[in-house]
Amino acid sequence: MRAPSNLLTPFRRDKKRDFAVGSGESLLASKVRQALLTEGATPRSSGELRWRTNFGAGLALLRHQRNDAVLGELARVYVRDALDRWVPGAHLLGVELQQVGPSLSLRVRVREGALVATTEVPVTR
């Protein structure tokens, strides 16, 4: 049986002048990035997608916060909740905060069945 494939996000062109598709780990990482990088409805935002305001995560709430253990746990909870809701087949294995200067990013590791994917999610730039 052949692994399912689908469009990768963010959208980009392949060498055939079409949108790039992927399967396996690259598709899983793409689904996770799409769910986490879309700003969902929070107390400070009505959401990024007008047709589905709840889609996404509240990671924007982590900006300009103190980088400590509480921020790490809050990031893990936001990621876990977004994945449970929007990528239900993905099981969260870990979230690491990475701070370089003023930039904060998350390294998210997930498993879906036998697939394991790790992806970088920038919170601030």
PDB file of C-alpha atoms in Angstrom:
ATOM      1  CA  MET A   1       0.000   0.000   0.000  1.00  0.00           C
ATOM      2  CA  ARG A   2       1.354   3.397  -0.951  1.00  0.00           C
ATOM      3  CA  ALA A   3       1.648   6.167   1.664  1.00  0.00           C
ATOM      4  CA  PRO A   4      -0.872   9.001   1.198  1.00  0.00           C
ATOM      5  CA  SER A   5       0.491  12.266  -0.135  1.00  0.00           C
ATOM      6  CA  ASN A   6      -0.851  15.780  -0.001  1.00  0.00           C
ATOM      7  CA  LEU A   7       0.163  19.413  -0.464  1.00  0.00           C
ATOM      8  CA  LEU A   8       2.948  20.686   1.772  1.00  0.00           C
ATOM      9  CA  THR A   9       2.595  23.972   3.621  1.00  0.00           C
ATOM     10  CA  PRO A  10       3.728  26.632   3.366  1.00  0.00           C
ATOM     11  CA  PHE A  11       2.837  26.291  -0.294  1.00  0.00           C
ATOM     12  CA  ARG A  12       5.827  26.165  -2.608  1.00  0.00           C
ATOM     13  CA  ARG A  13       6.508  25.094  -6.159  1.00  0.00           C
ATOM     14  CA  ASP A  14       8.168  21.868  -7.127  1.00  0.00           C
ATOM     15  CA  LYS A  15      10.428  21.400 -10.158  1.00  0.00           C
ATOM     16  CA  LYS A  16       7.392  20.703 -12.368  1.00  0.00           C
ATOM     17  CA  ARG A  17       5.833  24.151 -11.750  1.00  0.00           C
ATOM     18  CA  ASP A  18       3.167  22.674  -9.542  1.00  0.00           C
ATOM     19  CA  PHE A  19       2.589  22.824  -5.792  1.00  0.00           C
ATOM     20  CA  ALA A  20       4.924  20.539  -3.853  1.00  0.00           C
ATOM     21  CA  VAL A  21       3.436  17.408  -2.337  1.00  0.00           C
ATOM     22  CA  GLY A  22       4.850  15.141   0.308  1.00  0.00           C
ATOM     23  CA  SER A  23       4.164  12.039   2.323  1.00  0.00           C
ATOM     24  CA  GLY A  24       5.461  10.396   5.470  1.00  0.00           C
ATOM     25  CA  GLU A  25       7.423  12.584   7.881  1.00  0.00           C
ATOM     26  CA  SER A  26       7.363  15.652   5.614  1.00  0.00           C
ATOM     27  CA  LEU A  27       3.550  15.573   5.376  1.00  0.00           C
ATOM     28  CA  LEU A  28       3.169  15.068   9.133  1.00  0.00           C
ATOM     29  CA  ALA A  29       5.537  17.960   9.875  1.00  0.00           C
ATOM     30  CA  SER A  30       3.622  20.114   7.383  1.00  0.00           C
ATOM     31  CA  LYS A  31       0.283  19.397   9.088  1.00  0.00           C
ATOM     32  CA  VAL A  32       1.762  20.225  12.494  1.00  0.00           C
ATOM     33  CA  ARG A  33       3.305  23.508  11.255  1.00  0.00           C
ATOM     34  CA  GLN A  34       0.034  24.519   9.596  1.00  0.00           C
ATOM     35  CA  ALA A  35      -1.952  23.986  12.801  1.00  0.00           C
ATOM     36  CA  LEU A  36       0.602  25.678  15.067  1.00  0.00           C
ATOM     37  CA  LEU A  37       1.528  28.654  12.904  1.00  0.00           C
ATOM     38  CA  THR A  38      -2.077  29.672  12.230  1.00  0.00           C
ATOM     39  CA  GLU A  39      -3.285  32.064  14.896  1.00  0.00           C
ATOM     40  CA  GLY A  40      -6.449  30.691  16.451  1.00  0.00           C
ATOM     41  CA  ALA A  41      -9.011  32.666  18.422  1.00  0.00           C
ATOM     42  CA  THR A  42      -7.678  33.829  21.798  1.00  0.00           C
ATOM     43  CA  PRO A  43      -8.683  36.500  24.319  1.00  0.00           C
ATOM     44  CA  ARG A  44      -6.504  38.917  22.276  1.00  0.00           C
ATOM     45  CA  SER A  45      -7.414  37.791  18.754  1.00  0.00           C
ATOM     46  CA  SER A  46     -10.478  36.739  16.798  1.00  0.00           C
ATOM     47  CA  GLY A  47      -8.425  34.234  14.812  1.00  0.00           C
ATOM     48  CA  GLU A  48      -6.615  34.368  11.518  1.00  0.00           C
ATOM     49  CA  LEU A  49      -9.026  32.460   9.281  1.00  0.00           C
ATOM     50  CA  ARG A  50     -12.387  34.191   8.863  1.00  0.00           C
ATOM     51  CA  TRP A  51     -14.150  30.991   7.871  1.00  0.00           C
ATOM     52  CA  ARG A  52     -12.741  28.989  10.822  1.00  0.00           C
ATOM     53  CA  THR A  53     -11.649  31.390  13.547  1.00  0.00           C
ATOM     54  CA  ASN A  54     -10.843  28.670  16.096  1.00  0.00           C
ATOM     55  CA  PHE A  55      -8.377  26.868  13.789  1.00  0.00           C
ATOM     56  CA  GLY A  56      -4.802  27.143  14.979  1.00  0.00           C
ATOM     57  CA  ALA A  57      -2.937  27.711  18.210  1.00  0.00           C
ATOM     58  CA  GLY A  58      -2.522  30.600  20.588  1.00  0.00           C
ATOM     59  CA  LEU A  59       1.257  30.741  20.245  1.00  0.00           C
ATOM     60  CA  ALA A  60       1.153  34.497  19.633  1.00  0.00           C
ATOM     61  CA  LEU A  61       0.308  34.841  23.339  1.00  0.00           C
ATOM     62  CA  LEU A  62       3.856  33.638  24.116  1.00  0.00           C
ATOM     63  CA  ARG A  63       5.454  36.696  22.523  1.00  0.00           C
ATOM     64  CA  HIS A  64       7.110  39.208  24.848  1.00  0.00           C
ATOM     65  CA  GLN A  65       6.870  36.866  27.824  1.00  0.00           C
ATOM     66  CA  ARG A  66       9.576  35.931  30.286  1.00  0.00           C
ATOM     67  CA  ASN A  67      11.549  32.927  29.008  1.00  0.00           C
ATOM     68  CA  ASP A  68      11.369  30.596  31.998  1.00  0.00           C
ATOM     69  CA  ALA A  69       9.945  27.215  32.994  1.00  0.00           C
ATOM     70  CA  VAL A  70       6.408  28.610  33.052  1.00  0.00           C
ATOM     71  CA  LEU A  71       6.716  29.756  29.432  1.00  0.00           C
ATOM     72  CA  GLY A  72       7.966  26.302  28.433  1.00  0.00           C
ATOM     73  CA  GLU A  73       5.031  24.581  30.103  1.00  0.00           C
ATOM     74  CA  LEU A  74       2.569  27.065  28.616  1.00  0.00           C
ATOM     75  CA  ALA A  75       4.024  26.445  25.140  1.00  0.00           C
ATOM     76  CA  ARG A  76       3.682  22.679  25.639  1.00  0.00           C
ATOM     77  CA  VAL A  77       0.027  23.058  26.688  1.00  0.00           C
ATOM     78  CA  TYR A  78      -0.799  25.304  23.693  1.00  0.00           C
ATOM     79  CA  VAL A  79       0.888  22.859  21.306  1.00  0.00           C
ATOM     80  CA  ARG A  80      -0.761  19.818  22.903  1.00  0.00           C
ATOM     81  CA  ASP A  81      -4.230  21.376  22.807  1.00  0.00           C
ATOM     82  CA  ALA A  82      -3.895  22.525  19.178  1.00  0.00           C
ATOM     83  CA  LEU A  83      -2.630  19.138  18.016  1.00  0.00           C
ATOM     84  CA  ASP A  84      -5.347  17.266  19.930  1.00  0.00           C
ATOM     85  CA  ARG A  85      -7.969  19.377  18.193  1.00  0.00           C
ATOM     86  CA  TRP A  86      -6.581  19.908  14.680  1.00  0.00           C
ATOM     87  CA  VAL A  87      -4.154  17.008  14.067  1.00  0.00           C
ATOM     88  CA  PRO A  88      -5.807  14.314  16.202  1.00  0.00           C
ATOM     89  CA  GLY A  89      -3.688  11.449  14.849  1.00  0.00           C
ATOM     90  CA  ALA A  90      -0.465  13.105  16.032  1.00  0.00           C
ATOM     91  CA  HIS A  91       0.837  12.237  19.487  1.00  0.00           C
ATOM     92  CA  LEU A  92       3.066  14.913  21.035  1.00  0.00           C
ATOM     93  CA  LEU A  93       6.462  13.528  22.044  1.00  0.00           C
ATOM     94  CA  GLY A  94       8.107  16.756  23.144  1.00  0.00           C
ATOM     95  CA  VAL A  95       8.386  20.529  22.895  1.00  0.00           C
ATOM     96  CA  GLU A  96      11.706  22.366  23.342  1.00  0.00           C
ATOM     97  CA  LEU A  97      11.995  26.127  23.595  1.00  0.00           C
ATOM     98  CA  GLN A  98      14.917  27.616  21.713  1.00  0.00           C
ATOM     99  CA  GLN A  99      15.847  31.234  22.227  1.00  0.00           C
ATOM    100  CA  VAL A 100      18.478  33.006  20.162  1.00  0.00           C
ATOM    101  CA  GLY A 101      18.629  36.679  21.024  1.00  0.00           C
ATOM    102  CA  PRO A 102      15.107  38.082  20.779  1.00  0.00           C
ATOM    103  CA  SER A 103      13.859  35.146  18.670  1.00  0.00           C
ATOM    104  CA  LEU A 104      11.877  32.339  20.231  1.00  0.00           C
ATOM    105  CA  SER A 105      11.115  29.105  18.424  1.00  0.00           C
ATOM    106  CA  LEU A 106       9.790  25.706  19.371  1.00  0.00           C
ATOM    107  CA  ARG A 107      11.150  22.345  18.305  1.00  0.00           C
ATOM    108  CA  VAL A 108       8.111  20.071  18.232  1.00  0.00           C
ATOM    109  CA  ARG A 109       8.409  16.290  17.958  1.00  0.00           C
ATOM    110  CA  VAL A 110       5.322  14.216  17.125  1.00  0.00           C
ATOM    111  CA  ARG A 111       4.424  10.644  16.264  1.00  0.00           C
ATOM    112  CA  GLU A 112       1.586   9.449  14.062  1.00  0.00           C
ATOM    113  CA  GLY A 113       1.492   5.676  13.867  1.00  0.00           C
ATOM    114  CA  ALA A 114       5.010   4.567  12.910  1.00  0.00           C
ATOM    115  CA  LEU A 115       6.022   8.041  11.664  1.00  0.00           C
ATOM    116  CA  VAL A 116       8.040  10.429  13.825  1.00  0.00           C
ATOM    117  CA  ALA A 117       8.569  14.024  12.694  1.00  0.00           C
ATOM    118  CA  THR A 118      10.385  16.992  14.192  1.00  0.00           C
ATOM    119  CA  THR A 119       9.626  20.525  13.066  1.00  0.00           C
ATOM    120  CA  GLU A 120      10.716  24.046  13.980  1.00  0.00           C
ATOM    121  CA  VAL A 121       7.938  26.507  14.783  1.00  0.00           C
ATOM    122  CA  PRO A 122       9.034  30.163  15.019  1.00  0.00           C
ATOM    123  CA  VAL A 123       7.065  32.086  17.643  1.00  0.00           C
ATOM    124  CA  THR A 124       8.906  35.389  17.254  1.00  0.00           C
ATOM    125  CA  ARG A 125      11.203  36.613  14.512  1.00  0.00           C
TER     126      ARG A 125
END
